[in-house]
């Protein structure tokens, strides 16, 4: 699953990293939360040199923006500082640059897989929810944008569960 090609816009040592891209619709709620939470888990485990984390949106509506104020506030309550600036998924560069593209819901999955140029790229796309260990009945991470505080809290619960499962899969060699 490692990037087979040289990723020309990354520094040389990026070749040795597992590269993860979290994708949602707007890149201001779910994917930047997953990005910040996974980065925190990676850093805590001393794996910063081994795992690269980024996020992007299917849509380009929030390019350059900080994550949604509500998501930043709920994440901060759990100790996560979300500093990512919104960017749009770019099929020309992101499929080759990343090893695993983790989407939040069926709409994201359809939008991203339809942009894949071949089967190798399509197979890089997975639901983040696949990695959840404590919410196994849940197959997607729902959009909280039009929801209340409880929606943001439950989305962070799901993302923490999935990111821990994803990190476990990397550490036990299921993903390499
Ligand atoms: P996200 O949430 O996909 O988790 O970032 C959304 C953010 C913005 C919008 C929709 C969903 N929007 O319609 O602007």
PDB file of C-alpha atoms and ligand atoms in Angstrom:
ATOM      1  CA  UNK A   1       0.000   0.000   0.000  1.00  0.00           C
ATOM      2  CA  UNK A   2       3.052   2.255   0.170  1.00  0.00           C
ATOM      3  CA  UNK A   3       3.435   4.922  -2.515  1.00  0.00           C
ATOM      4  CA  UNK A   4       5.265   3.155  -5.336  1.00  0.00           C
ATOM      5  CA  UNK A   5       6.338   6.286  -7.155  1.00  0.00           C
ATOM      6  CA  UNK A   6       8.537   9.166  -6.154  1.00  0.00           C
ATOM      7  CA  UNK A   7       6.260  11.933  -4.919  1.00  0.00           C
ATOM      8  CA  UNK A   8       8.109  14.839  -6.456  1.00  0.00           C
ATOM      9  CA  UNK A   9       6.641  17.651  -4.357  1.00  0.00           C
ATOM     10  CA  UNK A  10       7.479  15.932  -1.061  1.00  0.00           C
ATOM     11  CA  UNK A  11      10.899  15.991   0.608  1.00  0.00           C
ATOM     12  CA  UNK A  12      12.947  12.848   0.003  1.00  0.00           C
ATOM     13  CA  UNK A  13      12.238  11.313   3.407  1.00  0.00           C
ATOM     14  CA  UNK A  14       8.490  11.378   2.627  1.00  0.00           C
ATOM     15  CA  UNK A  15       9.081   8.248   0.535  1.00  0.00           C
ATOM     16  CA  UNK A  16       9.572   6.270   3.723  1.00  0.00           C
ATOM     17  CA  UNK A  17       6.379   7.447   5.401  1.00  0.00           C
ATOM     18  CA  UNK A  18       2.894   5.994   5.333  1.00  0.00           C
ATOM     19  CA  UNK A  19       0.822   8.823   3.907  1.00  0.00           C
ATOM     20  CA  UNK A  20      -2.793   9.216   5.008  1.00  0.00           C
ATOM     21  CA  UNK A  21      -5.329  11.645   3.520  1.00  0.00           C
ATOM     22  CA  UNK A  22      -8.665  12.208   5.288  1.00  0.00           C
ATOM     23  CA  UNK A  23     -11.448  13.463   3.012  1.00  0.00           C
ATOM     24  CA  UNK A  24     -14.931  14.858   3.708  1.00  0.00           C
ATOM     25  CA  UNK A  25     -17.189  17.238   1.801  1.00  0.00           C
ATOM     26  CA  UNK A  26     -16.124  20.685   3.013  1.00  0.00           C
ATOM     27  CA  UNK A  27     -12.778  19.996   4.775  1.00  0.00           C
ATOM     28  CA  UNK A  28     -13.872  22.146   7.711  1.00  0.00           C
ATOM     29  CA  UNK A  29     -15.565  19.640  10.061  1.00  0.00           C
ATOM     30  CA  UNK A  30     -14.887  15.879   9.843  1.00  0.00           C
ATOM     31  CA  UNK A  31     -11.668  15.551   7.858  1.00  0.00           C
ATOM     32  CA  UNK A  32      -9.708  18.298   9.639  1.00  0.00           C
ATOM     33  CA  UNK A  33     -10.875  16.773  12.940  1.00  0.00           C
ATOM     34  CA  UNK A  34      -9.622  13.346  11.811  1.00  0.00           C
ATOM     35  CA  UNK A  35      -6.403  14.992  10.597  1.00  0.00           C
ATOM     36  CA  UNK A  36      -5.767  16.748  13.942  1.00  0.00           C
ATOM     37  CA  UNK A  37      -6.767  13.742  16.065  1.00  0.00           C
ATOM     38  CA  UNK A  38      -4.649  11.291  14.038  1.00  0.00           C
ATOM     39  CA  UNK A  39      -1.686  13.697  14.120  1.00  0.00           C
ATOM     40  CA  UNK A  40      -1.984  13.879  17.903  1.00  0.00           C
ATOM     41  CA  UNK A  41      -2.094  10.052  18.187  1.00  0.00           C
ATOM     42  CA  UNK A  42       0.881   9.697  15.814  1.00  0.00           C
ATOM     43  CA  UNK A  43       2.910  12.280  17.743  1.00  0.00           C
ATOM     44  CA  UNK A  44       2.071  10.686  21.115  1.00  0.00           C
ATOM     45  CA  UNK A  45       3.297   7.314  19.832  1.00  0.00           C
ATOM     46  CA  UNK A  46       6.555   8.830  18.549  1.00  0.00           C
ATOM     47  CA  UNK A  47       5.635   7.968  14.947  1.00  0.00           C
ATOM     48  CA  UNK A  48       5.856  11.478  13.496  1.00  0.00           C
ATOM     49  CA  UNK A  49       8.749  10.407  11.257  1.00  0.00           C
ATOM     50  CA  UNK A  50       6.854   7.353   9.988  1.00  0.00           C
ATOM     51  CA  UNK A  51       3.340   8.623   9.283  1.00  0.00           C
ATOM     52  CA  UNK A  52       2.293  11.708   7.314  1.00  0.00           C
ATOM     53  CA  UNK A  53      -1.251  13.035   7.770  1.00  0.00           C
ATOM     54  CA  UNK A  54      -3.254  15.512   5.684  1.00  0.00           C
ATOM     55  CA  UNK A  55      -6.899  16.278   4.840  1.00  0.00           C
ATOM     56  CA  UNK A  56      -8.905  17.666   1.938  1.00  0.00           C
ATOM     57  CA  UNK A  57     -12.454  18.358   0.825  1.00  0.00           C
ATOM     58  CA  UNK A  58     -14.396  17.044  -2.157  1.00  0.00           C
ATOM     59  CA  UNK A  59     -15.676  20.608  -2.605  1.00  0.00           C
ATOM     60  CA  UNK A  60     -13.607  23.775  -2.821  1.00  0.00           C
ATOM     61  CA  UNK A  61     -15.987  25.998  -0.857  1.00  0.00           C
ATOM     62  CA  UNK A  62     -13.703  26.514   2.157  1.00  0.00           C
ATOM     63  CA  UNK A  63     -10.221  26.690   0.649  1.00  0.00           C
ATOM     64  CA  UNK A  64      -7.834  28.476   2.993  1.00  0.00           C
ATOM     65  CA  UNK A  65     -10.265  28.524   5.925  1.00  0.00           C
ATOM     66  CA  UNK A  66      -9.640  27.203   9.419  1.00  0.00           C
ATOM     67  CA  UNK A  67     -11.956  24.364  10.513  1.00  0.00           C
ATOM     68  CA  UNK A  68     -15.521  25.264  11.512  1.00  0.00           C
ATOM     69  CA  UNK A  69     -15.567  27.188  14.793  1.00  0.00           C
ATOM     70  CA  UNK A  70     -17.849  24.595  16.437  1.00  0.00           C
ATOM     71  CA  UNK A  71     -15.560  21.715  15.497  1.00  0.00           C
ATOM     72  CA  UNK A  72     -12.498  23.609  16.732  1.00  0.00           C
ATOM     73  CA  UNK A  73     -14.226  24.301  20.030  1.00  0.00           C
ATOM     74  CA  UNK A  74     -15.403  20.704  20.629  1.00  0.00           C
ATOM     75  CA  UNK A  75     -12.002  19.333  19.598  1.00  0.00           C
ATOM     76  CA  UNK A  76     -10.188  21.820  21.857  1.00  0.00           C
ATOM     77  CA  UNK A  77     -12.275  20.577  24.809  1.00  0.00           C
ATOM     78  CA  UNK A  78     -10.569  17.194  24.272  1.00  0.00           C
ATOM     79  CA  UNK A  79      -7.107  18.682  23.810  1.00  0.00           C
ATOM     80  CA  UNK A  80      -6.900  18.764  20.004  1.00  0.00           C
ATOM     81  CA  UNK A  81      -5.820  21.988  18.283  1.00  0.00           C
ATOM     82  CA  UNK A  82      -7.191  21.978  14.714  1.00  0.00           C
ATOM     83  CA  UNK A  83      -5.009  24.272  12.623  1.00  0.00           C
ATOM     84  CA  UNK A  84      -5.479  22.868   9.108  1.00  0.00           C
ATOM     85  CA  UNK A  85      -6.422  25.269   6.309  1.00  0.00           C
ATOM     86  CA  UNK A  86      -9.075  23.960   3.936  1.00  0.00           C
ATOM     87  CA  UNK A  87      -8.022  22.589   0.592  1.00  0.00           C
ATOM     88  CA  UNK A  88      -9.770  20.701  -2.200  1.00  0.00           C
ATOM     89  CA  UNK A  89      -8.945  17.103  -3.140  1.00  0.00           C
ATOM     90  CA  UNK A  90      -6.863  17.032  -6.347  1.00  0.00           C
ATOM     91  CA  UNK A  91      -7.060  13.729  -8.239  1.00  0.00           C
ATOM     92  CA  UNK A  92      -4.019  14.643 -10.338  1.00  0.00           C
ATOM     93  CA  UNK A  93      -1.688  14.706  -7.338  1.00  0.00           C
ATOM     94  CA  UNK A  94      -3.428  13.200  -4.295  1.00  0.00           C
ATOM     95  CA  UNK A  95      -3.972   9.667  -5.626  1.00  0.00           C
ATOM     96  CA  UNK A  96      -0.276   9.252  -6.331  1.00  0.00           C
ATOM     97  CA  UNK A  97       0.941  11.118  -3.248  1.00  0.00           C
ATOM     98  CA  UNK A  98      -1.078   9.192  -0.649  1.00  0.00           C
ATOM     99  CA  UNK A  99      -1.163   5.516   0.319  1.00  0.00           C
ATOM    100  CA  UNK A 100      -4.596   5.558   1.912  1.00  0.00           C
ATOM    101  CA  UNK A 101      -7.510   7.953   1.300  1.00  0.00           C
ATOM    102  CA  UNK A 102     -10.020   7.788   4.145  1.00  0.00           C
ATOM    103  CA  UNK A 103     -13.520   9.091   3.409  1.00  0.00           C
ATOM    104  CA  UNK A 104     -16.370   9.785   5.786  1.00  0.00           C
ATOM    105  CA  UNK A 105     -19.561   8.773   3.967  1.00  0.00           C
ATOM    106  CA  UNK A 106     -21.012   7.192   0.812  1.00  0.00           C
ATOM    107  CA  UNK A 107     -21.180  10.487  -1.056  1.00  0.00           C
ATOM    108  CA  UNK A 108     -17.462  11.124  -0.420  1.00  0.00           C
ATOM    109  CA  UNK A 109     -16.665   7.543  -1.469  1.00  0.00           C
ATOM    110  CA  UNK A 110     -18.557   7.919  -4.727  1.00  0.00           C
ATOM    111  CA  UNK A 111     -17.136  11.387  -5.472  1.00  0.00           C
ATOM    112  CA  UNK A 112     -13.527  10.299  -4.870  1.00  0.00           C
ATOM    113  CA  UNK A 113     -13.594   6.848  -6.478  1.00  0.00           C
ATOM    114  CA  UNK A 114     -15.171   8.373  -9.610  1.00  0.00           C
ATOM    115  CA  UNK A 115     -12.039  10.525  -9.951  1.00  0.00           C
ATOM    116  CA  UNK A 116      -9.663   7.530  -9.762  1.00  0.00           C
ATOM    117  CA  UNK A 117      -7.689   6.955 -12.963  1.00  0.00           C
ATOM    118  CA  UNK A 118      -7.307   3.199 -12.449  1.00  0.00           C
ATOM    119  CA  UNK A 119      -8.011   0.315 -10.074  1.00  0.00           C
ATOM    120  CA  UNK A 120      -4.826   0.899  -8.052  1.00  0.00           C
ATOM    121  CA  UNK A 121      -5.995   4.411  -7.220  1.00  0.00           C
ATOM    122  CA  UNK A 122      -9.568   3.282  -6.537  1.00  0.00           C
ATOM    123  CA  UNK A 123      -8.344   0.672  -4.066  1.00  0.00           C
ATOM    124  CA  UNK A 124      -6.630   3.373  -2.002  1.00  0.00           C
ATOM    125  CA  UNK A 125     -10.055   4.758  -1.014  1.00  0.00           C
ATOM    126  CA  UNK A 126     -11.534   3.383   2.219  1.00  0.00           C
ATOM    127  CA  UNK A 127     -14.194   4.396   4.694  1.00  0.00           C
ATOM    128  CA  UNK A 128     -12.556   5.690   7.893  1.00  0.00           C
ATOM    129  CA  UNK A 129     -15.368   3.901   9.756  1.00  0.00           C
ATOM    130  CA  UNK A 130     -13.849   0.540   8.700  1.00  0.00           C
ATOM    131  CA  UNK A 131     -11.275   1.033  11.436  1.00  0.00           C
ATOM    132  CA  UNK A 132     -13.669   1.665  14.330  1.00  0.00           C
ATOM    133  CA  UNK A 133     -13.378  -0.869  17.147  1.00  0.00           C
ATOM    134  CA  UNK A 134     -16.074   0.359  19.559  1.00  0.00           C
ATOM    135  CA  UNK A 135     -18.789   1.505  17.122  1.00  0.00           C
ATOM    136  CA  UNK A 136     -18.792  -1.467  14.782  1.00  0.00           C
ATOM    137  CA  UNK A 137     -22.413  -1.035  13.646  1.00  0.00           C
ATOM    138  CA  UNK A 138     -21.589   2.400  12.246  1.00  0.00           C
ATOM    139  CA  UNK A 139     -20.434   2.445   8.611  1.00  0.00           C
ATOM    140  CA  UNK A 140     -20.089   6.177   8.040  1.00  0.00           C
ATOM    141  CA  UNK A 141     -19.105   9.324   9.925  1.00  0.00           C
ATOM    142  CA  UNK A 142     -22.123  11.573   9.399  1.00  0.00           C
ATOM    143  CA  UNK A 143     -21.948  15.221   8.447  1.00  0.00           C
ATOM    144  CA  UNK A 144     -22.451  17.373  11.590  1.00  0.00           C
ATOM    145  CA  UNK A 145     -22.581  20.713   9.715  1.00  0.00           C
ATOM    146  CA  UNK A 146     -26.341  21.260  10.166  1.00  0.00           C
ATOM    147  CA  UNK A 147     -26.458  19.513  13.542  1.00  0.00           C
ATOM    148  CA  UNK A 148     -26.118  20.604  17.156  1.00  0.00           C
ATOM    149  CA  UNK A 149     -23.420  20.202  19.783  1.00  0.00           C
ATOM    150  CA  UNK A 150     -24.345  16.553  20.335  1.00  0.00           C
ATOM    151  CA  UNK A 151     -23.644  15.817  16.655  1.00  0.00           C
ATOM    152  CA  UNK A 152     -20.169  17.327  16.895  1.00  0.00           C
ATOM    153  CA  UNK A 153     -19.469  15.345  20.074  1.00  0.00           C
ATOM    154  CA  UNK A 154     -20.609  12.045  18.576  1.00  0.00           C
ATOM    155  CA  UNK A 155     -18.596  12.689  15.389  1.00  0.00           C
ATOM    156  CA  UNK A 156     -15.461  13.226  17.507  1.00  0.00           C
ATOM    157  CA  UNK A 157     -16.242   9.982  19.424  1.00  0.00           C
ATOM    158  CA  UNK A 158     -16.385   8.090  16.112  1.00  0.00           C
ATOM    159  CA  UNK A 159     -13.253   9.729  14.731  1.00  0.00           C
ATOM    160  CA  UNK A 160     -11.239   9.000  17.892  1.00  0.00           C
ATOM    161  CA  UNK A 161     -12.329   5.358  17.742  1.00  0.00           C
ATOM    162  CA  UNK A 162     -11.478   5.033  14.034  1.00  0.00           C
ATOM    163  CA  UNK A 163      -8.128   6.834  14.294  1.00  0.00           C
ATOM    164  CA  UNK A 164      -7.083   4.591  17.178  1.00  0.00           C
ATOM    165  CA  UNK A 165      -8.067   1.535  15.122  1.00  0.00           C
ATOM    166  CA  UNK A 166      -6.205   2.883  12.104  1.00  0.00           C
ATOM    167  CA  UNK A 167      -3.078   3.498  14.171  1.00  0.00           C
ATOM    168  CA  UNK A 168      -3.341  -0.020  15.630  1.00  0.00           C
ATOM    169  CA  UNK A 169      -3.576  -1.445  12.090  1.00  0.00           C
ATOM    170  CA  UNK A 170      -0.432   0.454  11.090  1.00  0.00           C
ATOM    171  CA  UNK A 171       1.421  -0.612  14.229  1.00  0.00           C
ATOM    172  CA  UNK A 172       0.496  -4.293  13.893  1.00  0.00           C
ATOM    173  CA  UNK A 173       1.519  -4.301  10.229  1.00  0.00           C
ATOM    174  CA  UNK A 174      -1.970  -4.736   8.704  1.00  0.00           C
ATOM    175  CA  UNK A 175      -1.195  -1.502   6.842  1.00  0.00           C
ATOM    176  CA  UNK A 176       2.424  -1.087   5.760  1.00  0.00           C
TER     177      UNK A 176
HETATM  178  P1  LIG B   1     -17.537  18.503   6.423  1.00  0.00           P
HETATM  179  O1  LIG B   1     -18.889  19.318   6.753  1.00  0.00           O
HETATM  180  O2  LIG B   1     -17.753  17.832   5.084  1.00  0.00           O
HETATM  181  O3  LIG B   1     -17.432  17.519   7.535  1.00  0.00           O
HETATM  182  O4  LIG B   1     -16.426  19.532   6.405  1.00  0.00           O
HETATM  183  C1  LIG B   1     -19.434  20.269   5.903  1.00  0.00           C
HETATM  184  C2  LIG B   1     -18.881  21.533   5.863  1.00  0.00           C
HETATM  185  C3  LIG B   1     -19.454  22.512   5.065  1.00  0.00           C
HETATM  186  C4  LIG B   1     -20.571  22.216   4.319  1.00  0.00           C
HETATM  187  C5  LIG B   1     -21.131  20.958   4.347  1.00  0.00           C
HETATM  188  C6  LIG B   1     -20.560  19.971   5.136  1.00  0.00           C
HETATM  189  N1  LIG B   1     -21.157  23.234   3.503  1.00  0.00           N
HETATM  190  O5  LIG B   1     -22.273  22.992   2.976  1.00  0.00           O
HETATM  191  O6  LIG B   1     -20.570  24.327   3.374  1.00  0.00           O
END
